[in-house]
XYZ file of C-alpha atoms in Angstrom:
149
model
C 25.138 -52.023 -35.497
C 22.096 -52.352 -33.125
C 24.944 -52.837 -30.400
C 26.573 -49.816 -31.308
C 23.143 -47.503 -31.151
C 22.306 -48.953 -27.992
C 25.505 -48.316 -26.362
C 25.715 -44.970 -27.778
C 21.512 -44.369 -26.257
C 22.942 -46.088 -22.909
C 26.096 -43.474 -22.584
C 23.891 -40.410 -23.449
C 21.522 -41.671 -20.927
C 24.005 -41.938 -18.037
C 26.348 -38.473 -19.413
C 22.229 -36.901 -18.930
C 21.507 -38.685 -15.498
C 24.800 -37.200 -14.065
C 24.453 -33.964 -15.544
C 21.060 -33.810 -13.920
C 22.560 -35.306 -10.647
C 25.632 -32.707 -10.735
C 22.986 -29.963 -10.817
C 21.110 -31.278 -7.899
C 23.897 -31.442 -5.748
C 25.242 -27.706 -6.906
C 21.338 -26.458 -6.131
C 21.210 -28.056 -2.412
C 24.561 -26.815 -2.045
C 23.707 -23.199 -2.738
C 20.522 -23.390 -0.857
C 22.549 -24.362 2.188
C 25.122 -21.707 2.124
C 22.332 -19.257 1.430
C 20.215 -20.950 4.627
C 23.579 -20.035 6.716
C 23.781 -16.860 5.311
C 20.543 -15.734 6.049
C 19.633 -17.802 9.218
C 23.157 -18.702 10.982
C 23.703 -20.929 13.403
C 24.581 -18.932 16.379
C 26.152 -20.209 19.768
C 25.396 -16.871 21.216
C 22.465 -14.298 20.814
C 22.916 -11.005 19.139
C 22.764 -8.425 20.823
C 21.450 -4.993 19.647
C 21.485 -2.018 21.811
C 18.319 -0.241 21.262
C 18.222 3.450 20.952
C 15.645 5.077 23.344
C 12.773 6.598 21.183
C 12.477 10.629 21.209
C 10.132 11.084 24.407
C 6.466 12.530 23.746
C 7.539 15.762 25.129
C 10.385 16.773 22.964
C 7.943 15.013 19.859
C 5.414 17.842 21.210
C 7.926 20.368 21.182
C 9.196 19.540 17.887
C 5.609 19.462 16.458
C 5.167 22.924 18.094
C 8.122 24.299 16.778
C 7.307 23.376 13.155
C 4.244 25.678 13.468
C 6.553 28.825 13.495
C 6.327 31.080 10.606
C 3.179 29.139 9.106
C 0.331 30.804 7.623
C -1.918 32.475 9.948
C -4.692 30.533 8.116
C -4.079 27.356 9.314
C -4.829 28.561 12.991
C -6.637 26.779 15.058
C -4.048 23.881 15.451
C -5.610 21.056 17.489
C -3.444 19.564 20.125
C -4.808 16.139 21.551
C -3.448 14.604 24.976
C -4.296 11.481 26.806
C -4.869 10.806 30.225
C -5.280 7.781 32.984
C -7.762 9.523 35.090
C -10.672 12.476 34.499
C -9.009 14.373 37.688
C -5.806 14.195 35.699
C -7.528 15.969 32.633
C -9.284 17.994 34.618
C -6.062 19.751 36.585
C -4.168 19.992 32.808
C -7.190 22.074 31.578
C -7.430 24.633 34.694
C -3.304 24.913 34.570
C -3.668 25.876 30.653
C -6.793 27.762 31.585
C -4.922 30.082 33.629
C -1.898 30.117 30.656
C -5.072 31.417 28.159
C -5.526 27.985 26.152
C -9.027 26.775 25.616
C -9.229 22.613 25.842
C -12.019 20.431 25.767
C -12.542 16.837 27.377
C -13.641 13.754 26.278
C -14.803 11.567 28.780
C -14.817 8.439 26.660
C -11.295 8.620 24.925
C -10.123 10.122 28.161
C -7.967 12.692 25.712
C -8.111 16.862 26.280
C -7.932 18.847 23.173
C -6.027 21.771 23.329
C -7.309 24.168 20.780
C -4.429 27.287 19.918
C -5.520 29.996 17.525
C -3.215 33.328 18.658
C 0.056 33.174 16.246
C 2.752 31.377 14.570
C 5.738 33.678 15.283
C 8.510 32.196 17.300
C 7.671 33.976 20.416
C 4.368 32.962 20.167
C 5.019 29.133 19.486
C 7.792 29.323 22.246
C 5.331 30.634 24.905
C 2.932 27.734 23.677
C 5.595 24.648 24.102
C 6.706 25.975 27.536
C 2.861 26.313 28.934
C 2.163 22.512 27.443
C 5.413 21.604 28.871
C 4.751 22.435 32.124
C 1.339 21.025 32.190
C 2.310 18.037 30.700
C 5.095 17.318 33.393
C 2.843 18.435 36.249
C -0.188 16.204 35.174
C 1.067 13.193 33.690
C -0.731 13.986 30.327
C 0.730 11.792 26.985
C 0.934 13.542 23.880
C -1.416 12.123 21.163
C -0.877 14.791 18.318
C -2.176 17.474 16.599
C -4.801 18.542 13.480
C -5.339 21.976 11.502
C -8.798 23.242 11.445
């Protein structure tokens, strides 16, 4: 009888130990097809053609645009440009000077602030994104943004 019990205790032992084993195996294999499936092996590169990113221009004209038919209340808009050089700001203020925008500079952040307060109607805004425009394209300046108030 103690025969019996002890190869009954052996066989569970070994049915348990393969079990076990069996599950180990399925596991690594899983982890290996999901180790190709989420990092290949690839003879050749990818490759991804990258779409060009909307320029800073047609961001500032976008920005612009969105002002049309706002509340007169959120007037004065802020719009903030950067520049390489203080000449460089200095030419993009006098050309929106003489287009009736007031700017100021800062020296240390080397950006102009254009500050806009006269309307939000479509001929208004229009007449505003072809002066910045212009000055933009004639002095180099980057488009940083803008802030209400």
């Amino acid at each position: 009888m103690n025969l019996f019990k002890f190869l009954v205790g052996a066989t569970a032992i070994t049915v348990g130990a393969c079990a076990v084993a069996g599950k180990v195996r399925r596991d690594r294999e899983r982890q290996e097809e999901l180790d190709d499936f989420l990092c290949p092996d690839i003879d050749e590169p990818i490759e991804k053609e990258i779409q060009p990113s909307v320029s800073p221009l047609k961001a500032m004209e976008s920005d612009i645009m969105g002002f049309k038919d706002a509340q007169e209340d959120i007037l004065p808009v802020t719009l903030t440009y950067g520049f390489d050089s203080k000449d460089a700001a200095k030419q993009f203020q006098t050309e929106i000077a003489e287009n009736g925008l007031t700017s100021s500079y800062d020296d240390e952040d080397k950006v102009v602030d254009v500050i806009y307060h006269e309307g939000v109607n479509e001929s208004d805004i229009k007449i505003l994104s072809d002066i910045l425009v212009n000055a933009c394209t004639n002095n180099s300046a980057e488009y940083k943004g803008f802030h209400f108030k």
